[in-house]
Amino acid sequence: MKTTAAGVRFTPALRTLTALLGAGAFGLGALAVFATSNGTGAAALIVFGGVLLLLALLGSHVESLEFGGATLRLRAAAAERFALAEESERQGDIAAARQLRAEARTLLDAAGPIAADYSSVRGSMRPGAARTQALEEVIARARRLAQGQSFESAEVLRWLREGTDEERITALAMMQARPELRNFEATLAAITDPRTPFEQYHALRLAVQMVDELERGQAKRLAEAVERQRGMRFRRDADRARLREEILRKVRGRT
């Protein structure tokens, strides 16, 4: 499992600890089904325990699984951080444990309805204004999540560079909301080689926000990139054409 949360590799010892935690959570959840009326809590324990057990069983291979796509990977990353938090707490590092748990909760937030809703909207609605509006509402939630929680810039960058469509658009939204998460090269790549027009639109929106802070050479490369898109992708899309012109105007204004 790839992570930079605390510079700790997913070692055999950590996999054993993860398995124990997963078995405990799964067992408590199963017991709670019969012993309490809190069905939601019991289900959450069972799901969390199952993810921990899966992570312990597959270790680094869980990154390549596509069962649930982005959601599984994000939940697996969260499960690993919970396990790291337990290990840090056992070693007496309470501050690190608290930070790791906060990161884990944030990853669970990102793994939940945002990625699922984005995929659901794209898959269930026909292209058009209504679908675009629904997708924009999902993206707005990703921005609010970034504003209210702490994310590691390397993790968000990895989503944009290597992630699924859901991860990439979530990363762009988070970068729009938090300047410290932004990366010029990844944003430029999303403009020149997007997976969807919607992704390119949000990469352009992000570039508009970044122009004033770019180095001269970066600003020139950005202007050249959006100029090359003229007539190729923007011919029938007034919104992207408007953003292209705004980027060019800002770049010219710097000289």
mmCIF file with all atom_site columns, C-alpha atoms in Angstrom, residues 129 132 136 197-198 200-202 204-205 208 233-247:
data_model
loop_
_atom_site.group_PDB
_atom_site.id
_atom_site.type_symbol
_atom_site.label_atom_id
_atom_site.label_alt_id
_atom_site.label_comp_id
_atom_site.label_asym_id
_atom_site.label_entity_id
_atom_site.label_seq_id
_atom_site.pdbx_PDB_ins_code
_atom_site.Cartn_x
_atom_site.Cartn_y
_atom_site.Cartn_z
_atom_site.occupancy
_atom_site.B_iso_or_equiv
_atom_site.pdbx_formal_charge
_atom_site.auth_seq_id
_atom_site.auth_comp_id
_atom_site.auth_asym_id
_atom_site.auth_atom_id
_atom_site.pdbx_PDB_model_num
ATOM 1  C CA . ALA A 1 129 ? -27.202 20.943 -18.478 1.00 0.00 ? 129 ALA A CA 1
ATOM 2  C CA . THR A 1 132 ? -23.526 19.178 -15.467 1.00 0.00 ? 132 THR A CA 1
ATOM 3  C CA . GLU A 1 136 ? -21.072 20.619 -10.067 1.00 0.00 ? 136 GLU A CA 1
ATOM 4  C CA . PRO A 1 197 ? -14.459 17.599 -21.023 1.00 0.00 ? 197 PRO A CA 1
ATOM 5  C CA . PHE A 1 198 ? -15.713 18.128 -17.455 1.00 0.00 ? 198 PHE A CA 1
ATOM 6  C CA . GLN A 1 200 ? -10.630 19.723 -18.543 1.00 0.00 ? 200 GLN A CA 1
ATOM 7  C CA . TYR A 1 201 ? -13.059 22.476 -17.573 1.00 0.00 ? 201 TYR A CA 1
ATOM 8  C CA . HIS A 1 202 ? -12.107 22.139 -13.911 1.00 0.00 ? 202 HIS A CA 1
ATOM 9  C CA . LEU A 1 204 ? -8.826  25.249 -16.618 1.00 0.00 ? 204 LEU A CA 1
ATOM 10 C CA . ARG A 1 205 ? -10.666 26.747 -13.645 1.00 0.00 ? 205 ARG A CA 1
ATOM 11 C CA . VAL A 1 208 ? -7.086  30.541 -13.801 1.00 0.00 ? 208 VAL A CA 1
ATOM 12 C CA . ARG A 1 233 ? -11.667 21.003 -27.893 1.00 0.00 ? 233 ARG A CA 1
ATOM 13 C CA . PHE A 1 234 ? -13.316 24.365 -27.332 1.00 0.00 ? 234 PHE A CA 1
ATOM 14 C CA . ARG A 1 235 ? -15.143 24.857 -30.614 1.00 0.00 ? 235 ARG A CA 1
ATOM 15 C CA . ARG A 1 236 ? -18.562 24.047 -29.182 1.00 0.00 ? 236 ARG A CA 1
ATOM 16 C CA . ASP A 1 237 ? -17.907 24.748 -25.511 1.00 0.00 ? 237 ASP A CA 1
ATOM 17 C CA . ALA A 1 238 ? -18.306 28.396 -24.584 1.00 0.00 ? 238 ALA A CA 1
ATOM 18 C CA . ASP A 1 239 ? -17.390 27.811 -20.925 1.00 0.00 ? 239 ASP A CA 1
ATOM 19 C CA . ARG A 1 240 ? -14.003 26.298 -21.694 1.00 0.00 ? 240 ARG A CA 1
ATOM 20 C CA . ALA A 1 241 ? -13.365 28.896 -24.395 1.00 0.00 ? 241 ALA A CA 1
ATOM 21 C CA . ARG A 1 242 ? -14.066 31.631 -21.840 1.00 0.00 ? 242 ARG A CA 1
ATOM 22 C CA . LEU A 1 243 ? -11.620 30.126 -19.378 1.00 0.00 ? 243 LEU A CA 1
ATOM 23 C CA . ARG A 1 244 ? -8.990  29.810 -22.110 1.00 0.00 ? 244 ARG A CA 1
ATOM 24 C CA . GLU A 1 245 ? -9.330  33.492 -22.931 1.00 0.00 ? 245 GLU A CA 1
ATOM 25 C CA . GLU A 1 246 ? -9.153  34.441 -19.265 1.00 0.00 ? 246 GLU A CA 1
ATOM 26 C CA . ILE A 1 247 ? -5.919  32.481 -18.871 1.00 0.00 ? 247 ILE A CA 1
#
